[in-house]
Amino acid sequence: MPVNRNSDRYVWLQIADKIRDDVAAGVLWPGKNLPSEAQLQGEFGVGREVVRQALCLLRFEALIRTARGVGSVVRTPPEKKPLKLKRGETATIRMTTQPERRDMEWDEGVPMLVVTRTDGSVEILQADTVVLTG
Amino acid sequence: MPVNRNSDRYVWLQIADKIRDDVAAGVLWPGKNLPSEAQLQGEFGVGREVVRQALCLLRFEALIRTARGVGSVVRTPPEKKPLKLKRGETATIRMTTQPERRDMEWDEGVPMLVVTRTDGSVEILQADTVVLTG
DNA sequence: ACGTATTTGTACGTATGTATC
DNA sequence: AGATACATACGTACAAATACG
């Protein structure tokens, strides 16, 4: 099913929507390989940049992971562990920078949870791996 | 100062690094307009795609905001309000999808904090606007 | 108020490099 | 070695939103 060229929604967003919906519907699932960029180009009848923009978006949504020479796979949602802040501990959340992601070997689209203790020490956690409790 | 073509670090990452460093050093500051894409192309001696990829990265790092016809500006870091989860409340963190961002009119690179209460009700917050306390 | 210039957005094409299979 | 697949980086053209004189 090709994209709708008359839609107000941009072609690359339509493709991202389709893949996102396929994951939500179970047509694609964690660990499953996406079609290659070339296959997606053919399937949707678009150029390469459009496909790549869609995949880039989905990477920053933490929905997929892409590796050179391999392709894109649906990410497995991380296990979430409970975290209860102790008295005096505070936590803030922000996106990572690319150098941070490179050094820590984190996927794109994984926010950072910074826990600060009263003694000034900090702990960095992948924010999507915790369930905060009151 | 043009980019280093012999570096292992890709040109578009070098440009993102430079802008990130300029913000950290105070050469650029919240509210300040970045040079236009064309100016950045000339400054670094690169094509447009490279500049746009760098800016795209910085948007997803929540460092800048870009508007068509206007340009890119350094984002003002949000005010952070303390949030203390009550007993029975839990909170999880994840990146937003593009349709969510569109509907809620959030910037790219702003993670979502989902607070769930015992009665099943949920509250959505911009995760970078809170300081969680224990 | 209008037209023009500026600026970003989309979309396509090509070439080359590099990692993986 | 060869095929596959993604990454970088250049180019072009046109559209759309904004800013400006």
mmCIF file of C-alpha atoms (C1' of nucleotides) in Angstrom:
data_model
loop_
_atom_site.group_PDB
_atom_site.id
_atom_site.type_symbol
_atom_site.label_atom_id
_atom_site.label_comp_id
_atom_site.label_asym_id
_atom_site.label_seq_id
_atom_site.Cartn_x
_atom_site.Cartn_y
_atom_site.Cartn_z
ATOM 1 C CA MET A 1 0.000 0.000 0.000
ATOM 2 C CA PRO A 2 1.737 3.162 -1.137
ATOM 3 C CA VAL A 3 1.574 6.471 0.678
ATOM 4 C CA ASN A 4 -1.060 9.124 0.147
ATOM 5 C CA ARG A 5 0.497 11.974 -1.779
ATOM 6 C CA ASN A 6 -2.546 14.177 -1.347
ATOM 7 C CA SER A 7 -2.573 13.949 2.424
ATOM 8 C CA ASP A 8 -1.577 16.893 4.540
ATOM 9 C CA ARG A 9 0.575 14.492 6.501
ATOM 10 C CA TYR A 10 4.054 14.299 5.104
ATOM 11 C CA VAL A 11 5.092 11.125 3.380
ATOM 12 C CA TRP A 12 7.874 10.335 5.833
ATOM 13 C CA LEU A 13 5.472 10.758 8.758
ATOM 14 C CA GLN A 14 2.979 8.449 7.065
ATOM 15 C CA ILE A 15 5.676 5.795 6.809
ATOM 16 C CA ALA A 16 6.660 6.252 10.451
ATOM 17 C CA ASP A 17 2.978 6.003 11.410
ATOM 18 C CA LYS A 18 2.610 2.797 9.453
ATOM 19 C CA ILE A 19 5.568 1.120 11.134
ATOM 20 C CA ARG A 20 4.484 2.374 14.553
ATOM 21 C CA ASP A 21 1.003 1.001 13.939
ATOM 22 C CA ASP A 22 2.416 -2.303 12.726
ATOM 23 C CA VAL A 23 4.280 -2.659 15.997
ATOM 24 C CA ALA A 24 1.216 -1.734 18.026
ATOM 25 C CA ALA A 25 -0.888 -4.236 16.062
ATOM 26 C CA GLY A 26 1.606 -7.053 16.409
ATOM 27 C CA VAL A 27 2.474 -7.184 12.716
ATOM 28 C CA LEU A 28 5.978 -6.322 13.889
ATOM 29 C CA TRP A 29 7.241 -7.272 17.338
ATOM 30 C CA PRO A 30 10.358 -6.812 19.511
ATOM 31 C CA GLY A 31 13.340 -8.472 17.912
ATOM 32 C CA LYS A 32 11.695 -8.594 14.507
ATOM 33 C CA ASN A 33 13.676 -7.150 11.628
ATOM 34 C CA LEU A 34 12.143 -4.350 9.632
ATOM 35 C CA PRO A 35 12.359 -4.515 5.851
ATOM 36 C CA SER A 36 15.544 -2.980 4.491
ATOM 37 C CA GLU A 37 15.568 0.636 3.395
ATOM 38 C CA ALA A 38 15.527 -0.486 -0.227
ATOM 39 C CA GLN A 39 12.519 -2.710 0.399
ATOM 40 C CA LEU A 40 10.681 0.106 2.156
ATOM 41 C CA GLN A 41 11.458 2.394 -0.749
ATOM 42 C CA GLY A 42 9.861 -0.067 -3.116
ATOM 43 C CA GLU A 43 6.937 -0.853 -0.843
ATOM 44 C CA PHE A 44 5.964 2.784 -0.398
ATOM 45 C CA GLY A 45 7.204 4.071 -3.732
ATOM 46 C CA VAL A 46 9.437 6.755 -2.269
ATOM 47 C CA GLY A 47 13.046 7.842 -2.287
ATOM 48 C CA ARG A 48 15.633 6.814 0.218
ATOM 49 C CA GLU A 49 15.747 10.025 2.208
ATOM 50 C CA VAL A 50 12.079 9.723 3.066
ATOM 51 C CA VAL A 51 12.526 6.211 4.397
ATOM 52 C CA ARG A 52 15.587 7.212 6.369
ATOM 53 C CA GLN A 53 13.836 10.181 7.925
ATOM 54 C CA ALA A 54 11.030 7.915 9.093
ATOM 55 C CA LEU A 55 13.476 5.420 10.587
ATOM 56 C CA CYS A 56 15.438 8.197 12.247
ATOM 57 C CA LEU A 57 12.268 9.429 13.915
ATOM 58 C CA LEU A 58 11.449 5.959 15.199
ATOM 59 C CA ARG A 59 14.951 5.602 16.616
ATOM 60 C CA PHE A 60 14.471 8.743 18.666
ATOM 61 C CA GLU A 61 11.128 7.383 19.818
ATOM 62 C CA ALA A 62 13.113 4.377 21.073
ATOM 63 C CA LEU A 63 10.900 2.097 18.988
ATOM 64 C CA ILE A 64 13.639 0.658 16.798
ATOM 65 C CA ARG A 65 17.381 0.182 16.759
ATOM 66 C CA THR A 66 19.416 0.424 13.566
ATOM 67 C CA ALA A 67 22.848 -1.051 12.914
ATOM 68 C CA ARG A 68 24.992 -0.574 9.851
ATOM 69 C CA GLY A 69 25.176 -3.601 7.643
ATOM 70 C CA VAL A 70 22.376 -5.262 9.579
ATOM 71 C CA GLY A 71 19.225 -3.198 9.388
ATOM 72 C CA SER A 72 16.572 -2.053 11.817
ATOM 73 C CA VAL A 73 14.904 -4.177 14.467
ATOM 74 C CA VAL A 74 12.069 -3.443 16.842
ATOM 75 C CA ARG A 75 13.525 -2.708 20.258
ATOM 76 C CA THR A 76 12.593 -4.855 23.202
ATOM 77 C CA PRO A 77 11.043 -2.604 25.840
ATOM 78 C CA PRO A 78 13.306 -2.634 28.885
ATOM 79 C CA GLU A 79 12.427 -4.355 32.127
ATOM 80 C CA LYS A 80 11.308 -1.757 34.620
ATOM 81 C CA LYS A 81 12.574 -1.939 38.187
ATOM 82 C CA PRO A 82 10.895 -0.104 41.041
ATOM 83 C CA LEU A 83 12.814 2.851 42.419
ATOM 84 C CA LYS A 84 11.875 4.662 45.590
ATOM 85 C CA LEU A 85 13.734 7.853 46.295
ATOM 86 C CA LYS A 86 14.976 8.114 49.845
ATOM 87 C CA ARG A 87 14.591 11.236 51.905
ATOM 88 C CA GLY A 88 16.985 13.848 50.628
ATOM 89 C CA GLU A 89 17.420 12.216 47.232
ATOM 90 C CA THR A 90 16.195 14.097 44.207
ATOM 91 C CA ALA A 91 15.946 13.068 40.564
ATOM 92 C CA THR A 92 15.769 14.991 37.310
ATOM 93 C CA ILE A 93 15.173 13.778 33.781
ATOM 94 C CA ARG A 94 16.634 14.937 30.483
ATOM 95 C CA MET A 95 17.603 13.655 27.095
ATOM 96 C CA THR A 96 21.140 12.524 26.517
ATOM 97 C CA THR A 97 23.597 14.206 24.220
ATOM 98 C CA GLN A 98 25.162 12.153 21.460
ATOM 99 C CA PRO A 99 28.610 12.074 23.098
ATOM 100 C CA GLU A 100 26.979 10.770 26.269
ATOM 101 C CA ARG A 101 25.093 8.125 24.312
ATOM 102 C CA ARG A 102 28.282 7.075 22.580
ATOM 103 C CA ASP A 103 30.255 6.765 25.804
ATOM 104 C CA MET A 104 27.525 4.931 27.693
ATOM 105 C CA GLU A 105 26.437 2.911 24.662
ATOM 106 C CA TRP A 106 22.803 3.870 25.047
ATOM 107 C CA ASP A 107 20.214 3.724 22.300
ATOM 108 C CA GLU A 108 18.733 6.899 20.896
ATOM 109 C CA GLY A 109 15.483 7.923 22.534
ATOM 110 C CA VAL A 110 16.455 6.750 26.012
ATOM 111 C CA PRO A 111 16.074 9.579 28.522
ATOM 112 C CA MET A 112 18.437 9.947 31.458
ATOM 113 C CA LEU A 113 17.422 9.864 35.105
ATOM 114 C CA VAL A 114 19.878 11.687 37.345
ATOM 115 C CA VAL A 115 19.585 10.857 41.037
ATOM 116 C CA THR A 116 21.342 13.283 43.359
ATOM 117 C CA ARG A 117 22.043 12.417 46.972
ATOM 118 C CA THR A 118 22.535 14.694 49.911
ATOM 119 C CA ASP A 119 26.280 14.078 49.872
ATOM 120 C CA GLY A 120 26.403 15.413 46.324
ATOM 121 C CA SER A 121 26.973 12.061 44.651
ATOM 122 C CA VAL A 122 24.973 11.324 41.550
ATOM 123 C CA GLU A 123 23.720 8.173 39.904
ATOM 124 C CA ILE A 124 22.787 7.933 36.244
ATOM 125 C CA LEU A 125 20.059 5.538 35.146
ATOM 126 C CA GLN A 126 18.259 4.842 31.922
ATOM 127 C CA ALA A 127 14.970 6.518 32.726
ATOM 128 C CA ASP A 128 12.885 3.979 30.843
ATOM 129 C CA THR A 129 14.115 1.180 33.125
ATOM 130 C CA VAL A 130 12.534 2.413 36.329
ATOM 131 C CA VAL A 131 9.123 2.715 37.905
ATOM 132 C CA LEU A 132 9.200 5.475 40.457
ATOM 133 C CA THR A 133 7.093 4.839 43.536
ATOM 134 C CA GLY A 134 5.791 7.195 46.188
ATOM 135 C CA MET B 1 36.944 27.298 11.529
ATOM 136 C CA PRO B 2 36.030 24.582 9.078
ATOM 137 C CA VAL B 3 35.501 20.982 10.015
ATOM 138 C CA ASN B 4 38.216 18.349 10.165
ATOM 139 C CA ARG B 5 37.770 16.017 7.231
ATOM 140 C CA ASN B 6 40.391 13.609 8.481
ATOM 141 C CA SER B 7 38.785 13.091 11.854
ATOM 142 C CA ASP B 8 37.110 9.839 12.716
ATOM 143 C CA ARG B 9 34.225 11.917 13.992
ATOM 144 C CA TYR B 10 31.703 12.569 11.266
ATOM 145 C CA VAL B 11 31.370 16.093 9.973
ATOM 146 C CA TRP B 12 27.773 16.501 11.073
ATOM 147 C CA LEU B 13 28.713 15.399 14.596
ATOM 148 C CA GLN B 14 31.580 17.863 14.648
ATOM 149 C CA ILE B 15 29.147 20.644 13.796
ATOM 150 C CA ALA B 16 26.699 19.519 16.484
ATOM 151 C CA ASP B 17 29.593 19.395 18.960
ATOM 152 C CA LYS B 18 30.623 22.923 18.042
ATOM 153 C CA ILE B 19 27.146 24.341 18.572
ATOM 154 C CA ARG B 20 26.705 22.392 21.810
ATOM 155 C CA ASP B 21 30.040 23.705 23.042
ATOM 156 C CA ASP B 22 29.135 27.249 22.020
ATOM 157 C CA VAL B 23 26.025 27.026 24.170
ATOM 158 C CA ALA B 24 27.968 25.571 27.092
ATOM 159 C CA ALA B 25 30.581 28.314 26.774
ATOM 160 C CA GLY B 26 28.039 31.113 26.559
ATOM 161 C CA VAL B 27 28.842 32.027 22.964
ATOM 162 C CA LEU B 28 25.222 31.092 22.319
ATOM 163 C CA TRP B 29 22.543 31.373 24.999
ATOM 164 C CA PRO B 30 18.844 30.645 25.481
ATOM 165 C CA GLY B 31 16.756 32.738 23.134
ATOM 166 C CA LYS B 32 19.696 33.465 20.861
ATOM 167 C CA ASN B 33 19.211 32.731 17.183
ATOM 168 C CA LEU B 34 21.587 30.329 15.520
ATOM 169 C CA PRO B 35 23.014 31.239 12.117
ATOM 170 C CA SER B 36 20.804 30.145 9.237
ATOM 171 C CA GLU B 37 21.451 26.831 7.561
ATOM 172 C CA ALA B 38 22.979 28.639 4.604
ATOM 173 C CA GLN B 39 25.313 30.558 6.902
ATOM 174 C CA LEU B 40 26.343 27.392 8.685
ATOM 175 C CA GLN B 41 27.018 25.755 5.337
ATOM 176 C CA GLY B 42 29.332 28.565 4.405
ATOM 177 C CA GLU B 43 30.958 28.754 7.821
ATOM 178 C CA PHE B 44 31.819 25.066 7.918
ATOM 179 C CA GLY B 45 32.210 24.518 4.181
ATOM 180 C CA VAL B 46 29.692 21.693 3.998
ATOM 181 C CA GLY B 47 26.497 20.788 2.217
ATOM 182 C CA ARG B 48 23.051 21.422 3.518
ATOM 183 C CA GLU B 49 22.257 17.868 4.559
ATOM 184 C CA VAL B 50 25.164 17.834 6.978
ATOM 185 C CA VAL B 51 24.028 21.026 8.639
ATOM 186 C CA ARG B 52 20.459 19.802 8.859
ATOM 187 C CA GLN B 53 21.497 16.513 10.401
ATOM 188 C CA ALA B 54 23.430 18.363 13.094
ATOM 189 C CA LEU B 55 20.467 20.616 13.840
ATOM 190 C CA CYS B 56 18.115 17.637 13.891
ATOM 191 C CA LEU B 57 20.304 15.976 16.487
ATOM 192 C CA LEU B 58 20.329 19.075 18.657
ATOM 193 C CA ARG B 59 16.541 19.301 18.464
ATOM 194 C CA PHE B 60 16.247 15.784 19.833
ATOM 195 C CA GLU B 61 18.688 16.740 22.571
ATOM 196 C CA ALA B 62 16.224 19.506 23.415
ATOM 197 C CA LEU B 63 18.997 22.047 22.999
ATOM 198 C CA ILE B 64 17.405 24.027 20.173
ATOM 199 C CA ARG B 65 14.021 24.663 18.630
ATOM 200 C CA THR B 66 13.575 25.183 14.887
ATOM 201 C CA ALA B 67 10.696 26.892 13.086
ATOM 202 C CA ARG B 68 10.150 27.121 9.353
ATOM 203 C CA GLY B 69 10.783 30.559 7.941
ATOM 204 C CA VAL B 70 12.362 31.668 11.205
ATOM 205 C CA GLY B 71 15.377 29.553 12.009
ATOM 206 C CA SER B 72 16.763 27.832 15.074
ATOM 207 C CA VAL B 73 17.035 29.274 18.556
ATOM 208 C CA VAL B 74 18.611 27.952 21.718
ATOM 209 C CA ARG B 75 15.843 26.630 23.967
ATOM 210 C CA THR B 76 15.316 28.073 27.392
ATOM 211 C CA PRO B 77 15.703 25.260 29.919
ATOM 212 C CA PRO B 78 12.351 24.776 31.629
ATOM 213 C CA GLU B 79 11.645 25.768 35.203
ATOM 214 C CA LYS B 80 11.679 22.648 37.351
ATOM 215 C CA LYS B 81 8.995 22.175 39.972
ATOM 216 C CA PRO B 82 9.334 19.697 42.827
ATOM 217 C CA LEU B 83 7.147 16.627 42.613
ATOM 218 C CA LYS B 84 6.700 14.171 45.433
ATOM 219 C CA LEU B 85 4.861 10.997 44.590
ATOM 220 C CA LYS B 86 2.199 10.075 47.125
ATOM 221 C CA ARG B 87 1.804 6.572 48.437
ATOM 222 C CA GLY B 88 0.307 4.390 45.745
ATOM 223 C CA GLU B 89 1.332 6.717 42.924
ATOM 224 C CA THR B 90 3.849 5.428 40.409
ATOM 225 C CA ALA B 91 5.616 7.156 37.549
ATOM 226 C CA THR B 92 7.286 5.945 34.367
ATOM 227 C CA ILE B 93 9.299 7.819 31.784
ATOM 228 C CA ARG B 94 9.449 7.432 28.031
ATOM 229 C CA MET B 95 10.003 9.417 24.867
ATOM 230 C CA THR B 96 6.996 10.814 23.074
ATOM 231 C CA THR B 97 5.869 9.742 19.650
ATOM 232 C CA GLN B 98 5.560 12.388 16.955
ATOM 233 C CA PRO B 99 1.736 12.280 16.929
ATOM 234 C CA GLU B 100 1.774 12.856 20.688
ATOM 235 C CA ARG B 101 4.175 15.748 20.313
ATOM 236 C CA ARG B 102 2.016 17.264 17.620
ATOM 237 C CA ASP B 103 -1.172 17.000 19.663
ATOM 238 C CA MET B 104 0.389 18.292 22.880
ATOM 239 C CA GLU B 105 2.601 20.811 21.083
ATOM 240 C CA TRP B 106 5.757 19.633 22.822
ATOM 241 C CA ASP B 107 9.257 20.209 21.565
ATOM 242 C CA GLU B 108 11.342 17.334 20.332
ATOM 243 C CA GLY B 109 13.603 15.834 22.967
ATOM 244 C CA VAL B 110 11.168 16.337 25.844
ATOM 245 C CA PRO B 111 10.563 13.027 27.645
ATOM 246 C CA MET B 112 7.166 12.197 29.112
ATOM 247 C CA LEU B 113 6.494 11.476 32.774
ATOM 248 C CA VAL B 114 3.410 9.342 33.292
ATOM 249 C CA VAL B 115 2.034 9.391 36.823
ATOM 250 C CA THR B 116 -0.452 6.629 37.606
ATOM 251 C CA ARG B 117 -2.703 6.766 40.651
ATOM 252 C CA THR B 118 -4.312 3.947 42.551
ATOM 253 C CA ASP B 119 -7.684 4.739 41.026
ATOM 254 C CA GLY B 120 -6.204 4.181 37.578
ATOM 255 C CA SER B 121 -6.139 7.820 36.570
ATOM 256 C CA VAL B 122 -3.019 9.056 34.864
ATOM 257 C CA GLU B 123 -1.337 12.419 34.594
ATOM 258 C CA ILE B 124 1.085 13.370 31.832
ATOM 259 C CA LEU B 125 3.895 15.804 32.530
ATOM 260 C CA GLN B 126 6.898 17.075 30.632
ATOM 261 C CA ALA B 127 9.591 15.116 32.419
ATOM 262 C CA ASP B 128 12.152 17.904 32.196
ATOM 263 C CA THR B 129 9.934 20.226 34.231
ATOM 264 C CA VAL B 130 10.025 18.293 37.480
ATOM 265 C CA VAL B 131 12.424 17.500 40.271
ATOM 266 C CA LEU B 132 11.363 14.275 41.904
ATOM 267 C CA THR B 133 11.889 14.175 45.647
ATOM 268 C CA GLY B 134 12.056 11.264 48.049
ATOM 269 C "C1'" DA C 1 -1.376 45.838 2.450
ATOM 270 C "C1'" DC C 2 1.543 43.712 -0.783
ATOM 271 C "C1'" DG C 3 5.325 41.748 -2.969
ATOM 272 C "C1'" DT C 4 9.969 40.035 -2.177
ATOM 273 C "C1'" DA C 5 13.566 37.936 0.159
ATOM 274 C "C1'" DT C 6 14.871 34.794 3.619
ATOM 275 C "C1'" DT C 7 14.588 30.443 5.864
ATOM 276 C "C1'" DT C 8 13.264 25.925 6.732
ATOM 277 C "C1'" DG C 9 10.743 21.541 4.940
ATOM 278 C "C1'" DT C 10 10.097 17.958 1.711
ATOM 279 C "C1'" DA C 11 11.702 14.934 -1.836
ATOM 280 C "C1'" DC C 12 14.565 13.092 -5.147
ATOM 281 C "C1'" DG C 13 19.154 11.756 -7.310
ATOM 282 C "C1'" DT C 14 24.066 10.275 -7.206
ATOM 283 C "C1'" DA C 15 28.418 8.663 -5.376
ATOM 284 C "C1'" DT C 16 31.381 6.614 -2.054
ATOM 285 C "C1'" DG C 17 32.509 4.373 2.300
ATOM 286 C "C1'" DT C 18 32.019 0.755 5.724
ATOM 287 C "C1'" DA C 19 30.053 -2.939 8.434
ATOM 288 C "C1'" DT C 20 27.789 -7.239 8.267
ATOM 289 C "C1'" DC C 21 26.289 -11.496 6.331
ATOM 290 C "C1'" DA D 1 35.103 -12.512 -2.334
ATOM 291 C "C1'" DG D 2 30.669 -10.986 -3.154
ATOM 292 C "C1'" DA D 3 26.184 -9.355 -1.896
ATOM 293 C "C1'" DT D 4 23.502 -6.807 1.260
ATOM 294 C "C1'" DA D 5 22.585 -2.884 4.106
ATOM 295 C "C1'" DC D 6 23.242 1.267 6.370
ATOM 296 C "C1'" DA D 7 26.099 5.991 6.779
ATOM 297 C "C1'" DT D 8 27.953 9.990 5.022
ATOM 298 C "C1'" DA D 9 27.877 13.761 1.924
ATOM 299 C "C1'" DC D 10 27.389 16.153 -2.113
ATOM 300 C "C1'" DG D 11 23.903 18.062 -5.487
ATOM 301 C "C1'" DT D 12 19.120 19.860 -7.280
ATOM 302 C "C1'" DA D 13 14.258 21.527 -7.227
ATOM 303 C "C1'" DC D 14 10.193 23.156 -5.384
ATOM 304 C "C1'" DA D 15 6.921 24.182 -1.426
ATOM 305 C "C1'" DA D 16 5.585 26.663 2.594
ATOM 306 C "C1'" DA D 17 6.062 29.718 6.508
ATOM 307 C "C1'" DT D 18 7.930 33.756 8.092
ATOM 308 C "C1'" DA D 19 10.179 38.351 8.044
ATOM 309 C "C1'" DC D 20 10.997 42.606 5.903
ATOM 310 C "C1'" DG D 21 10.823 46.826 3.268
#
